[in-house]
N, CA, C and O of each residue as an XYZ file, in Angstrom:
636
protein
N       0.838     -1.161      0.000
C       0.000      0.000      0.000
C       0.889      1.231      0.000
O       2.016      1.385      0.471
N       0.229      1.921     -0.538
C       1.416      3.551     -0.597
C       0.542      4.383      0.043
O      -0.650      4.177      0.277
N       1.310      5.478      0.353
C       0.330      6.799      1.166
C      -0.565      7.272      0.525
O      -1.503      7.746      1.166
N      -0.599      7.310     -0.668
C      -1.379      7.890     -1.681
C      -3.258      6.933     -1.597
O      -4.399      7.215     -1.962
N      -2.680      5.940     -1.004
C      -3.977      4.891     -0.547
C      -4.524      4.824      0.924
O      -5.478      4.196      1.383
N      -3.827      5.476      1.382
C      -4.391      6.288      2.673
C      -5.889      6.118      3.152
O      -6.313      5.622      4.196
N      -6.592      6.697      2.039
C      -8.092      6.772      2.408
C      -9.218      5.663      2.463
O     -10.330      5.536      2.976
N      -8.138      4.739      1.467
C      -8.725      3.426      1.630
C      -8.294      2.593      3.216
O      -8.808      1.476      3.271
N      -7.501      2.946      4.395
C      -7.512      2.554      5.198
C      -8.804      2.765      5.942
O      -9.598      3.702      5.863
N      -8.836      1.529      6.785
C     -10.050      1.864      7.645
C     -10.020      3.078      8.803
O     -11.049      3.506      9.326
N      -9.173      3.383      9.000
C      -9.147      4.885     10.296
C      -8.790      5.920      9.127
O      -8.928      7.060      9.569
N      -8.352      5.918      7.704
C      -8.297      7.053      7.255
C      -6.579      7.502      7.690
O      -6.093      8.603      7.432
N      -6.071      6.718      8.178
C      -4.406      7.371      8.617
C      -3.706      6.501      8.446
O      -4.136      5.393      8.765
N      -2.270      6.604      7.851
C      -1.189      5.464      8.111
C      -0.616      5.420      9.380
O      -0.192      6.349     10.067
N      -0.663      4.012      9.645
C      -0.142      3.763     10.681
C       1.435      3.159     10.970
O       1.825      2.350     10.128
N       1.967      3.344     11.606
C       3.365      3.630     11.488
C       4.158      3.200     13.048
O       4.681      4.215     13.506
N       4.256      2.631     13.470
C       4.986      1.952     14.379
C       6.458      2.927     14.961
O       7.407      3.461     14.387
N       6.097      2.818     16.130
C       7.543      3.741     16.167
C       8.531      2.858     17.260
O       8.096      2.067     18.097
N       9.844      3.170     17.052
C      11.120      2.338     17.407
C      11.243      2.679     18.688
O      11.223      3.909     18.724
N      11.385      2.143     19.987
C      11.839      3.287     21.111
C      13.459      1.846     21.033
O      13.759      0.935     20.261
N      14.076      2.454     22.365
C      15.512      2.346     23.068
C      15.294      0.889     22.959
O      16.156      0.466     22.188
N      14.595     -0.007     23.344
C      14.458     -1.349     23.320
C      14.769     -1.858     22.130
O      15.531     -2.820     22.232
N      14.396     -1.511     20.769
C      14.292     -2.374     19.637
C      15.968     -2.112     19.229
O      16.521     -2.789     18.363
N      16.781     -0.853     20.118
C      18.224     -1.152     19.516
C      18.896     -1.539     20.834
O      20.085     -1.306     21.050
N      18.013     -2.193     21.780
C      19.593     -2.792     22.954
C      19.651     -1.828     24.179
O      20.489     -1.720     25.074
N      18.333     -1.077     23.896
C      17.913     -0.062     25.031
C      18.115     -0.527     26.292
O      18.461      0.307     27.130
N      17.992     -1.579     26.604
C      17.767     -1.856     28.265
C      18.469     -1.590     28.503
O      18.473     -0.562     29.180
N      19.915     -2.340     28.138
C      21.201     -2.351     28.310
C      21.802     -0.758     29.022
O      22.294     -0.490     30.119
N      21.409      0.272     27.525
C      22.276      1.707     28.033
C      21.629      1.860     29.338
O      22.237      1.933     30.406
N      19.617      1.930     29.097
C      19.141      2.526     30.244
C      19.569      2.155     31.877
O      19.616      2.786     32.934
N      19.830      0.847     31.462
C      20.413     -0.028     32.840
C      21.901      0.935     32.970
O      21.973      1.932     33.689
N      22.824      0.508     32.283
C      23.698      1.744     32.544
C      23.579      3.066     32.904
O      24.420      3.481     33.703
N      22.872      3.707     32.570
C      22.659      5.284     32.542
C      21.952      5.482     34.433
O      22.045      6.456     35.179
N      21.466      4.489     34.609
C      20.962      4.275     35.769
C      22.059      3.853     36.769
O      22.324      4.653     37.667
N      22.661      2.796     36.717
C      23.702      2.483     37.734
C      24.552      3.872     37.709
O      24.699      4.483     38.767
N      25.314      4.550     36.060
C      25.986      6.405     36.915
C      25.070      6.794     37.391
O      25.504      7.430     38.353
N      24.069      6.863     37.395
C      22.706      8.328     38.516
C      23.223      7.489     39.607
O      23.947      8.282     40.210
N      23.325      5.745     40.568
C      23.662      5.459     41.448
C      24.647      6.077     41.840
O      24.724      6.981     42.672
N      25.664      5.431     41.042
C      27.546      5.940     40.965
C      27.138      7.425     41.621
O      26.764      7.422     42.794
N      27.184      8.352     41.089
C      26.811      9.947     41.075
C      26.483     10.183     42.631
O      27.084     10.877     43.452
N      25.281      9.342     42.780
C      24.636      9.875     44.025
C      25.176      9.246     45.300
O      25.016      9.672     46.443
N      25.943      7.999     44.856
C      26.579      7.209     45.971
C      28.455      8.226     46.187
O      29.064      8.206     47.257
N      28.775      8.684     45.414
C      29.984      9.541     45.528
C      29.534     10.718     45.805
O      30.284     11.484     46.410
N      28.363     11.098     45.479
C      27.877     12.732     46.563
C      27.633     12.641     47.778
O      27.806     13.577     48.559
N      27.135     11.342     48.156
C      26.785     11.239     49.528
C      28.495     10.974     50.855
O      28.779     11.204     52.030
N      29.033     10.472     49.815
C      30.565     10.018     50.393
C      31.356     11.325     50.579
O      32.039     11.630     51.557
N      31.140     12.037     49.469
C      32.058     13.067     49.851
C      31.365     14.455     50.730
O      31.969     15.513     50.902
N      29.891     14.140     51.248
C      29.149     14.839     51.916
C      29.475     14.094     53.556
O      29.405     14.705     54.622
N      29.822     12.686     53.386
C      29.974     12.357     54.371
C      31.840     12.456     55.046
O      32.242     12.297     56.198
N      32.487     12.722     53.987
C      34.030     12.962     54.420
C      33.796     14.533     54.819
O      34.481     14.889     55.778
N      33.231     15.200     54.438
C      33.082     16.518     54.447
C      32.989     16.535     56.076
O      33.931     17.034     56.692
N      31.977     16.052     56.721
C      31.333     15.873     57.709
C      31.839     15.607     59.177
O      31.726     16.123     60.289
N      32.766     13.984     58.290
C      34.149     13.666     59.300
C      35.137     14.602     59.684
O      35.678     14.578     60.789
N      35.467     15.702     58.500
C      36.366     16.562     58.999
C      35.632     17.491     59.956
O      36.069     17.951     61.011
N      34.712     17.640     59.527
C      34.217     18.903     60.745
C      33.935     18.610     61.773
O      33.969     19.456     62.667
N      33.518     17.186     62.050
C      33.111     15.916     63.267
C      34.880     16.655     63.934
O      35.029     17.549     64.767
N      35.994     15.841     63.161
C      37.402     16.338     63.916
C      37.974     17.404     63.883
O      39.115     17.566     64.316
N      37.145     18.452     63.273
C      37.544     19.552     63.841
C      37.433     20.274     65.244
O      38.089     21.003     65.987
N      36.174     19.615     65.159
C      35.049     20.227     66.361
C      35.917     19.928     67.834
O      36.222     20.640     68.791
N      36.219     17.962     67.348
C      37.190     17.522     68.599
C      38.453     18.116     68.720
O      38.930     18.079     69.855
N      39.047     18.598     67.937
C      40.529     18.882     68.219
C      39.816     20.347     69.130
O      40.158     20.645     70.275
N      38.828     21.077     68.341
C      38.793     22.565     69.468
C      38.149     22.030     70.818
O      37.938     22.862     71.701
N      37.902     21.024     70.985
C      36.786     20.809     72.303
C      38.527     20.279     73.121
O      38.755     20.692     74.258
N      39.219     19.696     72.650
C      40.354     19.101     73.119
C      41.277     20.414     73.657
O      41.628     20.367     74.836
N      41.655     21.494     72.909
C      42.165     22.381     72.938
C      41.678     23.383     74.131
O      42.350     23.781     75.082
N      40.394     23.660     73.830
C      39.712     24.265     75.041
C      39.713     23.306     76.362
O      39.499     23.799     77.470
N      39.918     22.171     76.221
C      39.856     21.383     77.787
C      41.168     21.288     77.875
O      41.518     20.734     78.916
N      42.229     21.694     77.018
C      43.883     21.418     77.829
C      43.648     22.429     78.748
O      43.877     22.350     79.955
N      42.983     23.803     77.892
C      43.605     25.745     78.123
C      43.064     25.462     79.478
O      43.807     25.798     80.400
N      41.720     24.815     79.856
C      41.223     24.688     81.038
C      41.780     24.142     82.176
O      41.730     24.713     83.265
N      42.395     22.894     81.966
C      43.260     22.074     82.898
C      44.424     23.227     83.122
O      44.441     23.682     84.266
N      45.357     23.744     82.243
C      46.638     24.283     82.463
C      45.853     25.804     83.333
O      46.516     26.440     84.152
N      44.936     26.050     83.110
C      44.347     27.457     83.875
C      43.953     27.396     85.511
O      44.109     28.117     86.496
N      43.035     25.425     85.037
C      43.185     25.702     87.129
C      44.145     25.208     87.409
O      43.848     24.746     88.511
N      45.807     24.757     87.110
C      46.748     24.565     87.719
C      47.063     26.284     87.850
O      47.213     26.880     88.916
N      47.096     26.648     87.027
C      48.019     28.058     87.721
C      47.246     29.118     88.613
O      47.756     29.902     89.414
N      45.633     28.939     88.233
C      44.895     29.432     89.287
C      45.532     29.184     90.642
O      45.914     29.960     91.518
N      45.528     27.400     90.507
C      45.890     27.058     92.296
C      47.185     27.836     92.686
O      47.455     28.256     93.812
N      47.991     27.962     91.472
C      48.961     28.555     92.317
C      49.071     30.200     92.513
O      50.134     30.803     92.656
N      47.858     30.749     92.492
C      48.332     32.313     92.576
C      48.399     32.379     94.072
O      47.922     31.620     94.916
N      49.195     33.606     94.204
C      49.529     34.108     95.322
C      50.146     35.295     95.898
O      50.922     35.823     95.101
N      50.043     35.978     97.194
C      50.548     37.330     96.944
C      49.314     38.064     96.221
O      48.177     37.733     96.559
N      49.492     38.998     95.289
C      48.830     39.847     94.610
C      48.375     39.415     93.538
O      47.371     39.901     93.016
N      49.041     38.434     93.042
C      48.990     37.382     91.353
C      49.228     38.747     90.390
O      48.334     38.984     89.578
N      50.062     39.402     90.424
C      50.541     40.198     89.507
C      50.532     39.126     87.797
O      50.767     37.955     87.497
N      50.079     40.497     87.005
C      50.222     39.895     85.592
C      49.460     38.500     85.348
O      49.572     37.848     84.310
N      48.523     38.069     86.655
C      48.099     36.969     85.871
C      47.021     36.458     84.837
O      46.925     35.429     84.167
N      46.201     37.661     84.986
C      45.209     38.024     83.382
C      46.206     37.816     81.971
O      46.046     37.081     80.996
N      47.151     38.661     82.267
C      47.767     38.871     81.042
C      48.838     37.939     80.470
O      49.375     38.132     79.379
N      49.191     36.609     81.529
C      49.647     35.428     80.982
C      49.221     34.403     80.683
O      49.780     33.495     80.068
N      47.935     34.475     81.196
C      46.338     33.324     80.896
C      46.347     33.969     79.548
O      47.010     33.454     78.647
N      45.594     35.159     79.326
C      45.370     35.745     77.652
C      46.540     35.447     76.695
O      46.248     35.105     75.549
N      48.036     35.556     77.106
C      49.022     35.380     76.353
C      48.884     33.500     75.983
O      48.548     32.983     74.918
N      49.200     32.953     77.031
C      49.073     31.396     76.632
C      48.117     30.632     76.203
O      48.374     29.513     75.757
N      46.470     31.264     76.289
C      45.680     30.640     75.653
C      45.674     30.989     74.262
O      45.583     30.114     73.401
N      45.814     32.878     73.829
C      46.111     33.008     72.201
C      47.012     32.270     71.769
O      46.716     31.740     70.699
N      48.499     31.890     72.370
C      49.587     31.136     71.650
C      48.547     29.765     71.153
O      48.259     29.612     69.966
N      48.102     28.924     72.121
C      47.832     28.055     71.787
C      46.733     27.231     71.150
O      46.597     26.029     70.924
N      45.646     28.826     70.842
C      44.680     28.323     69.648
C      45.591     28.974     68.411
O      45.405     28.458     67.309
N      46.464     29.953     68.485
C      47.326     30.406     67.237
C      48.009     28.923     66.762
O      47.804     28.419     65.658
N      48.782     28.385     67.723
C      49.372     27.261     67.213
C      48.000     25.849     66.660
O      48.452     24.831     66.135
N      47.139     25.919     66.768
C      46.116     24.746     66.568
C      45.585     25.169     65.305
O      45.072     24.372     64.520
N      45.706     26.565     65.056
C      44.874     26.779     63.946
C      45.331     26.719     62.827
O      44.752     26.419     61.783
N      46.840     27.125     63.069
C      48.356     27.164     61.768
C      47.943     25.553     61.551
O      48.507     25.434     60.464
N      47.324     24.128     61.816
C      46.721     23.330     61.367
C      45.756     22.846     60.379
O      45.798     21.741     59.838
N      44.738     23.916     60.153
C      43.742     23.445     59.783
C      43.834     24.333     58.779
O      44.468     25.386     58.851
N      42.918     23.759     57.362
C      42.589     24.528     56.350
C      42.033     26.209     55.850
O      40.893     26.657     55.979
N      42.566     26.519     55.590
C      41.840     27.772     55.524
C      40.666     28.448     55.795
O      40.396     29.389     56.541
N      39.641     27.359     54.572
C      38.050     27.711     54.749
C      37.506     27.572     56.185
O      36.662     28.363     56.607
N      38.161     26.219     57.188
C      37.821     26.265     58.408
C      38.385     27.182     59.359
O      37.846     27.507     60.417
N      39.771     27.682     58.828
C      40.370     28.515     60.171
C      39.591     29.785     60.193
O      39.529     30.188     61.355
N      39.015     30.518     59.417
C      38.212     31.403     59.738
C      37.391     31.719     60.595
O      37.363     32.823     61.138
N      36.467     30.600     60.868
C      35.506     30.170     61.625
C      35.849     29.900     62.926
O      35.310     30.392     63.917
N      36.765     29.101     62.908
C      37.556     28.629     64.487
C      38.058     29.543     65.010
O      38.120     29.542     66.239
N      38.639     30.744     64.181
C      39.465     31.501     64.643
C      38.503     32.853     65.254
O      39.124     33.716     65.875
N      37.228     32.998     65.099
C      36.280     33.224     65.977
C      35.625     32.996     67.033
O      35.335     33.792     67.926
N      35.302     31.540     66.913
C      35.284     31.088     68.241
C      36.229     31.050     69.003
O      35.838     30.839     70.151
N      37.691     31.192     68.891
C      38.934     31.158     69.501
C      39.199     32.243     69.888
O      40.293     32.456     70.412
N      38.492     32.985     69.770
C      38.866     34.606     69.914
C      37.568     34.976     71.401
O      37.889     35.684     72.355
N      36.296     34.381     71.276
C      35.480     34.320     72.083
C      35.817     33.588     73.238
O      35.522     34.072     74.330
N      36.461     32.361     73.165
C      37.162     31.623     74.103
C      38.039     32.293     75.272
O      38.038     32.198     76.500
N      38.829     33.056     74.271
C      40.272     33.872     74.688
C      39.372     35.110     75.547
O      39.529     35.229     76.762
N      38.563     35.871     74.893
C      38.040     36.863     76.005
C      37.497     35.936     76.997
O      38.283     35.748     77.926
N      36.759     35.511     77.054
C      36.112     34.391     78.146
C      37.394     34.300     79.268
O      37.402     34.578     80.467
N      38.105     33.968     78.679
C      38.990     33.229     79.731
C      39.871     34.526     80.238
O      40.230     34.555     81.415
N      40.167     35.445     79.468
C      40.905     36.876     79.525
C      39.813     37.645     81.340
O      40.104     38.242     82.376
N      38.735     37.152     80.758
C      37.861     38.386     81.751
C      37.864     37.215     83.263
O      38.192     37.571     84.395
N      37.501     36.082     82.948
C      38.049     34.880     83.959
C      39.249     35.291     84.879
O      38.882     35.429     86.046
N      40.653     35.537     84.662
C      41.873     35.765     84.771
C      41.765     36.651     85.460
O      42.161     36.570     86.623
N      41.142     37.890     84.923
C      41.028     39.075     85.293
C      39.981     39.092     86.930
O      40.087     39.706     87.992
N      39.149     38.220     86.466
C      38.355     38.107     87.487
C      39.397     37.482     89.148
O      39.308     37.928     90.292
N      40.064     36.639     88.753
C      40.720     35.753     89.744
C      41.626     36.585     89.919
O      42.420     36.273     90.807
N      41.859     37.779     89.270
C      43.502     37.760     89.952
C      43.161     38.916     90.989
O      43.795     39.179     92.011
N      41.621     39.769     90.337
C      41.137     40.585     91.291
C      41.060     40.527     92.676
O      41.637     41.187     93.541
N      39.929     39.271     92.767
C      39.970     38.579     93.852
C      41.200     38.070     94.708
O      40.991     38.444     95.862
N      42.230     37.471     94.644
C      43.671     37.139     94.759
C      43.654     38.695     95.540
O      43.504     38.777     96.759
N      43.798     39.682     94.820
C      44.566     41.276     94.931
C      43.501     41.921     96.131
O      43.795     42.852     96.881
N      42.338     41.265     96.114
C      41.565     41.878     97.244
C      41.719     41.047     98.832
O      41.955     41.569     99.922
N      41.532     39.830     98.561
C      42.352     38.695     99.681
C      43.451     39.039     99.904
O      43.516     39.380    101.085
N      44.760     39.183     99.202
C      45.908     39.679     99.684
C      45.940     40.761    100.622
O      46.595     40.730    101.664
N      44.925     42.124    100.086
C      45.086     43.165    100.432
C      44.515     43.257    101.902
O      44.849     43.940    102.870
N      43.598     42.379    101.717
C      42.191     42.134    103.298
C      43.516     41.915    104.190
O      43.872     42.812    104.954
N      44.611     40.100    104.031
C      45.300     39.509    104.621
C      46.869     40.838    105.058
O      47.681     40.427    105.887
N      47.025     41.788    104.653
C      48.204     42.554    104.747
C      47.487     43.654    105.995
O      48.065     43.938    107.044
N      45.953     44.226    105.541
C      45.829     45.109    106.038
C      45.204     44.563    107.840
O      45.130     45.181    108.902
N      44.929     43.421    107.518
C      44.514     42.593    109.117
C      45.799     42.258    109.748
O      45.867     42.307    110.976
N      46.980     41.871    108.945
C      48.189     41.702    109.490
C      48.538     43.290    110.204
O      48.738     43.237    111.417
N      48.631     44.718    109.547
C      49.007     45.682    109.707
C      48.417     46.092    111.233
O      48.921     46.416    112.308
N      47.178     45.909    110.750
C      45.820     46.116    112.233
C      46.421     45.845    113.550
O      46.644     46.657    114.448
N      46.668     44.471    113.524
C      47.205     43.333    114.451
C      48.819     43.758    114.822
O      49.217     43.164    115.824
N      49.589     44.462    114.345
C      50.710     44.664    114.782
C      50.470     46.163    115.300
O      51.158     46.444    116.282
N      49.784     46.987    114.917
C      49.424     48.198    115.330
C      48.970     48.135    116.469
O      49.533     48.863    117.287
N      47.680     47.173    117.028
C      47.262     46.888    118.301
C      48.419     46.522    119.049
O      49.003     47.453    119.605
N      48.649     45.950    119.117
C      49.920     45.261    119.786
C      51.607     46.310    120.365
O      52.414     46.241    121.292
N      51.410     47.103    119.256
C      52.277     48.261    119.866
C      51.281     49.498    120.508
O      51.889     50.168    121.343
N      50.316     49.791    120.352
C      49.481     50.294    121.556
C      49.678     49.880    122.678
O      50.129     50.570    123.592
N      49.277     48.360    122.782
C      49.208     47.927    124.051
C      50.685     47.899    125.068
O      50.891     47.983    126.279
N      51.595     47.723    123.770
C      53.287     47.783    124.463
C      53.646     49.095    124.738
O      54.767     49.379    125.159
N      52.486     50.193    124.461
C      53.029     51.685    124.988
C      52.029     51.968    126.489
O      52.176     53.000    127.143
C-alpha cells in the first residue's frame, strides 16, 4: 500500500509503528545510565559524608584544645599568690599562643571560623583571669591590712 492509498484505510491514517531504546539494545544503556545516577549519588553522599568527618574532627581537636587551656588554667589558678601580679595577662598570652598554634593546622576555609570562636574563648577566659587575679589582689590586700591592724594593736598595748 502507498500513502497515496491512505483513504482506503479503515481509520483514514497510516499507521506507522515507532522504534523506542528497546528495539536497539535499550535496556542495556538505560540499565547503565541508571547504575551512573547510582555511581553519582553514591559519591555525593561520600564526599558529603568525608566533608562531615572533617568537621566531626575539627570540632574535637577545638573541644580538646579548650579542655587542655582549662586544665593548664586551674593549675596556675591554684597557684596564685601574693597579689597574682600579671596573671590576666599570661592566661590571655598562653591561651592566644595556643589556639594560634592549633589553627596554623587546619585549612583555611575552616580557620576562619575557628578563629572566631577562639577569639570568644580567649576573652572568656581573659575576663576569667582578670576576674581571679582581682579577687587574689583583694584577699591579699584584706590579709596585709589585718596583718598591719594586728601589729598596730599590739604596739598600743606595748606603749
Amino acid at each position: 500500500m502507498t500513502v497515496t492509498d491512505r483513504a482506503n484505510l479503515p481509520s483514514g491514517k497510516l499507521i506507522v509503528e515507532k522504534a523506542t531504546a528497546a528495539d536497539f539494545g535499550g535496556q542495556v544503556g538505560s540499565a547503565l545510565g541508571g547504575l551512573a545516577d547510582a555511581g553519582m549519588q553514591l559519591a555525593a553522599k561520600l564526599q558529603a559524608n568525608e566533608k562531615k568527618l572533617r568537621e566531626f574532627d575539627y570540632e574535637k581537636q577545638f573541644a580538646e584544645v579548650q579542655q587542655a587551656d582549662n586544665v593548664d588554667y586551674d593549675e596556675r589558678k591554684r597557684g596564685l599568690s601574693g597579689s597574682a601580679d600579671k596573671h590576666w595577662q599570661t592566661s590571655r598570652q598562653l591561651t592566644q599562643t595556643r589556639f594560634d598554634e592549633w589553627l596554623k593546622t587546619l585549612p583555611e576555609q575552616a580557620r576562619a571560623e575557628y578563629a572566631a570562636r577562639a577569639q570568644q574563648f580567649q576573652n572568656r577566659r581573659t575576663a576569667q583571669a582578670f576576674g581571679d587575679q582581682y579577687r587574689q589582689q583583694d584577699a591579699n590586700t584584706r590579709l596585709t591590712l589585718t596583718e598591719e591592724q594586728r601589729k598596730a594593736g599590739l604596739a598600743v598595748q606595748q606603749q
